[in-house]
Amino acid sequence: MLDWFQLASKKESRMIQMRRDMHQHPEPSFEETWTHNYILNQLRKLDCQIEAPIGRNGIKATFIGAEQGPVIAFRADFDALPVQELNDVPYKSKNEGYMHACGHDGHTAILLGVAEIIHEHRHLLKGNVVLIFQYGEEIMPGGSQEMIDDGCLRDVDKIYGTHLWSGYPTGTIYSRPGAIMASPDEFSVTIYGKGGHGAKPHETIDPIVIMAEFILSAQKIISRTIDPVKEAVLTFGMIQAGSSDSVIPDSAFCKGTVRTFDTELQTHIQTKMDKLLQGLALANDITYDMNYIRGYLPVHNHANAYEVVKQAANEMHLRFNESELMMIGEDFSHYLKVRPGAFFLTGCGNKEKGITAPHHNPHFDIDERAFKYTASEFLKILEIEQVL
């Protein structure tokens, strides 16, 4: 039995360097040309079958074992965010207005490190290992479904994935059986009134006031129409209206998100929002447009795969914890609809180093010591699944 942590530790500097290379060249979802080519260049040094592109811009690398054993897949995403980095570090983003502010550069560096370790021990493979490098996780519809449609899970028996998480300390693993992450819906609403002079509101139909009424009333959908023991979130993140202090505009616009774990609640909230707007239209002589986009499916871990994640963490002497339900979304859920598997969170926060900024923040960073823990967790999963 190999010491996976020791092997992962030997790759630590290599994984850190690859992460920093990618961190300096962040690219937005569905436009990851440099990153795609960088990953390909690393994989071409290894003894694996490469399929690219899968979907628009994805990569599938398969390490084939000598025996006909299980086929286990791991996934990493590699897109960045439209965030201007404010960290003063040597590996700071070189692409103005873009940053790896969610850790996807770390996910990819870890999986490339795992790939090198598998390559170096490929004679021990009893089954196949499939590594999926996915584009476009941050923006719906996401890259996962396109890659699935293009065959990335062909012949795969199980799939596992992780997300580095700055809210948890380095050296910890978090997961849970069943639902772990929500479905992240998006909506936008435009209310059309009648503009005019701010001194003569009686001659107008003020869309700002009506929008304010809609926003306040929508909060009651969660607090007064849903069982308090069920999880749901409705958040307004953007409001736009008007351009002058003395002009009532013709229209007002807002955007927001709804987070749920089941389709009945999802439908209930969408229906209630539309009924509320219908009532406001009738009472105020306005018209409106509502665009409601259903997001990724909830991430739902399969019980057996969750137990494998837990066992691997315990055997690697990592601090395993059962995760709370999280209202964030992840298109890893689409893989779990097609194949059994599990998703887990790997701590990468470090208060002593000042690495505490949340994800999608311009000061976000990673305690890179987390890479060896994550890589050893993946390798231990392969051992438990009897692939290595």
mmCIF file of N, CA and C in Angstrom, residues 34 36 60 74 76-77 86 137 139 165 183 192 195 202 206 347 367:
data_model
loop_
_atom_site.group_PDB
_atom_site.id
_atom_site.type_symbol
_atom_site.label_atom_id
_atom_site.label_comp_id
_atom_site.label_asym_id
_atom_site.label_seq_id
_atom_site.Cartn_x
_atom_site.Cartn_y
_atom_site.Cartn_z
ATOM 1 N N TRP A 34 -6.364 29.982 -23.482
ATOM 2 C CA TRP A 34 -5.019 29.813 -22.916
ATOM 3 C C TRP A 34 -5.009 28.662 -21.911
ATOM 4 N N HIS A 36 -7.109 26.102 -21.595
ATOM 5 C CA HIS A 36 -7.330 24.838 -22.307
ATOM 6 C C HIS A 36 -6.003 24.314 -22.864
ATOM 7 N N LYS A 60 -10.887 15.490 -21.744
ATOM 8 C CA LYS A 60 -11.023 14.223 -21.038
ATOM 9 C C LYS A 60 -9.729 13.436 -21.200
ATOM 10 N N PHE A 74 -12.737 11.826 -12.018
ATOM 11 C CA PHE A 74 -12.621 13.028 -11.198
ATOM 12 C C PHE A 74 -12.819 14.231 -12.117
ATOM 13 N N ALA A 76 -12.437 18.602 -12.561
ATOM 14 C CA ALA A 76 -11.983 19.931 -12.128
ATOM 15 C C ALA A 76 -12.490 20.956 -13.135
ATOM 16 N N ASP A 77 -12.867 22.134 -12.654
ATOM 17 C CA ASP A 77 -13.279 23.217 -13.546
ATOM 18 C C ASP A 77 -12.140 24.223 -13.674
ATOM 19 N N LEU A 86 -7.182 42.303 -6.302
ATOM 20 C CA LEU A 86 -6.581 43.321 -5.441
ATOM 21 C C LEU A 86 -5.471 42.757 -4.560
ATOM 22 N N GLU A 137 -18.025 26.732 -15.656
ATOM 23 C CA GLU A 137 -18.886 26.382 -14.511
ATOM 24 C C GLU A 137 -19.623 27.582 -13.951
ATOM 25 N N ILE A 139 -21.071 30.261 -15.291
ATOM 26 C CA ILE A 139 -22.184 30.898 -15.993
ATOM 27 C C ILE A 139 -23.116 29.831 -16.547
ATOM 28 N N TRP A 165 -12.403 25.425 -0.401
ATOM 29 C CA TRP A 165 -13.322 26.320 0.301
ATOM 30 C C TRP A 165 -12.573 27.118 1.360
ATOM 31 N N SER A 183 -30.186 24.546 -6.003
ATOM 32 C CA SER A 183 -30.373 24.935 -7.390
ATOM 33 C C SER A 183 -30.381 26.460 -7.468
ATOM 34 N N TYR A 192 -42.923 48.506 -16.409
ATOM 35 C CA TYR A 192 -43.106 49.628 -17.322
ATOM 36 C C TYR A 192 -44.240 50.515 -16.808
ATOM 37 N N GLY A 195 -43.442 57.735 -17.349
ATOM 38 C CA GLY A 195 -42.524 58.723 -16.799
ATOM 39 C C GLY A 195 -43.075 60.141 -16.824
ATOM 40 N N HIS A 202 -48.588 62.752 -9.864
ATOM 41 C CA HIS A 202 -49.959 62.328 -10.165
ATOM 42 C C HIS A 202 -50.196 62.168 -11.666
ATOM 43 N N ASP A 206 -45.447 55.724 -11.431
ATOM 44 C CA ASP A 206 -44.051 55.650 -10.988
ATOM 45 C C ASP A 206 -43.579 54.196 -10.861
ATOM 46 N N GLY A 347 -11.037 22.257 2.732
ATOM 47 C CA GLY A 347 -10.660 23.527 3.350
ATOM 48 C C GLY A 347 -9.368 24.091 2.788
ATOM 49 N N ASP A 367 -4.777 28.870 0.622
ATOM 50 C CA ASP A 367 -3.636 28.274 1.310
ATOM 51 C C ASP A 367 -3.227 27.057 0.480
#
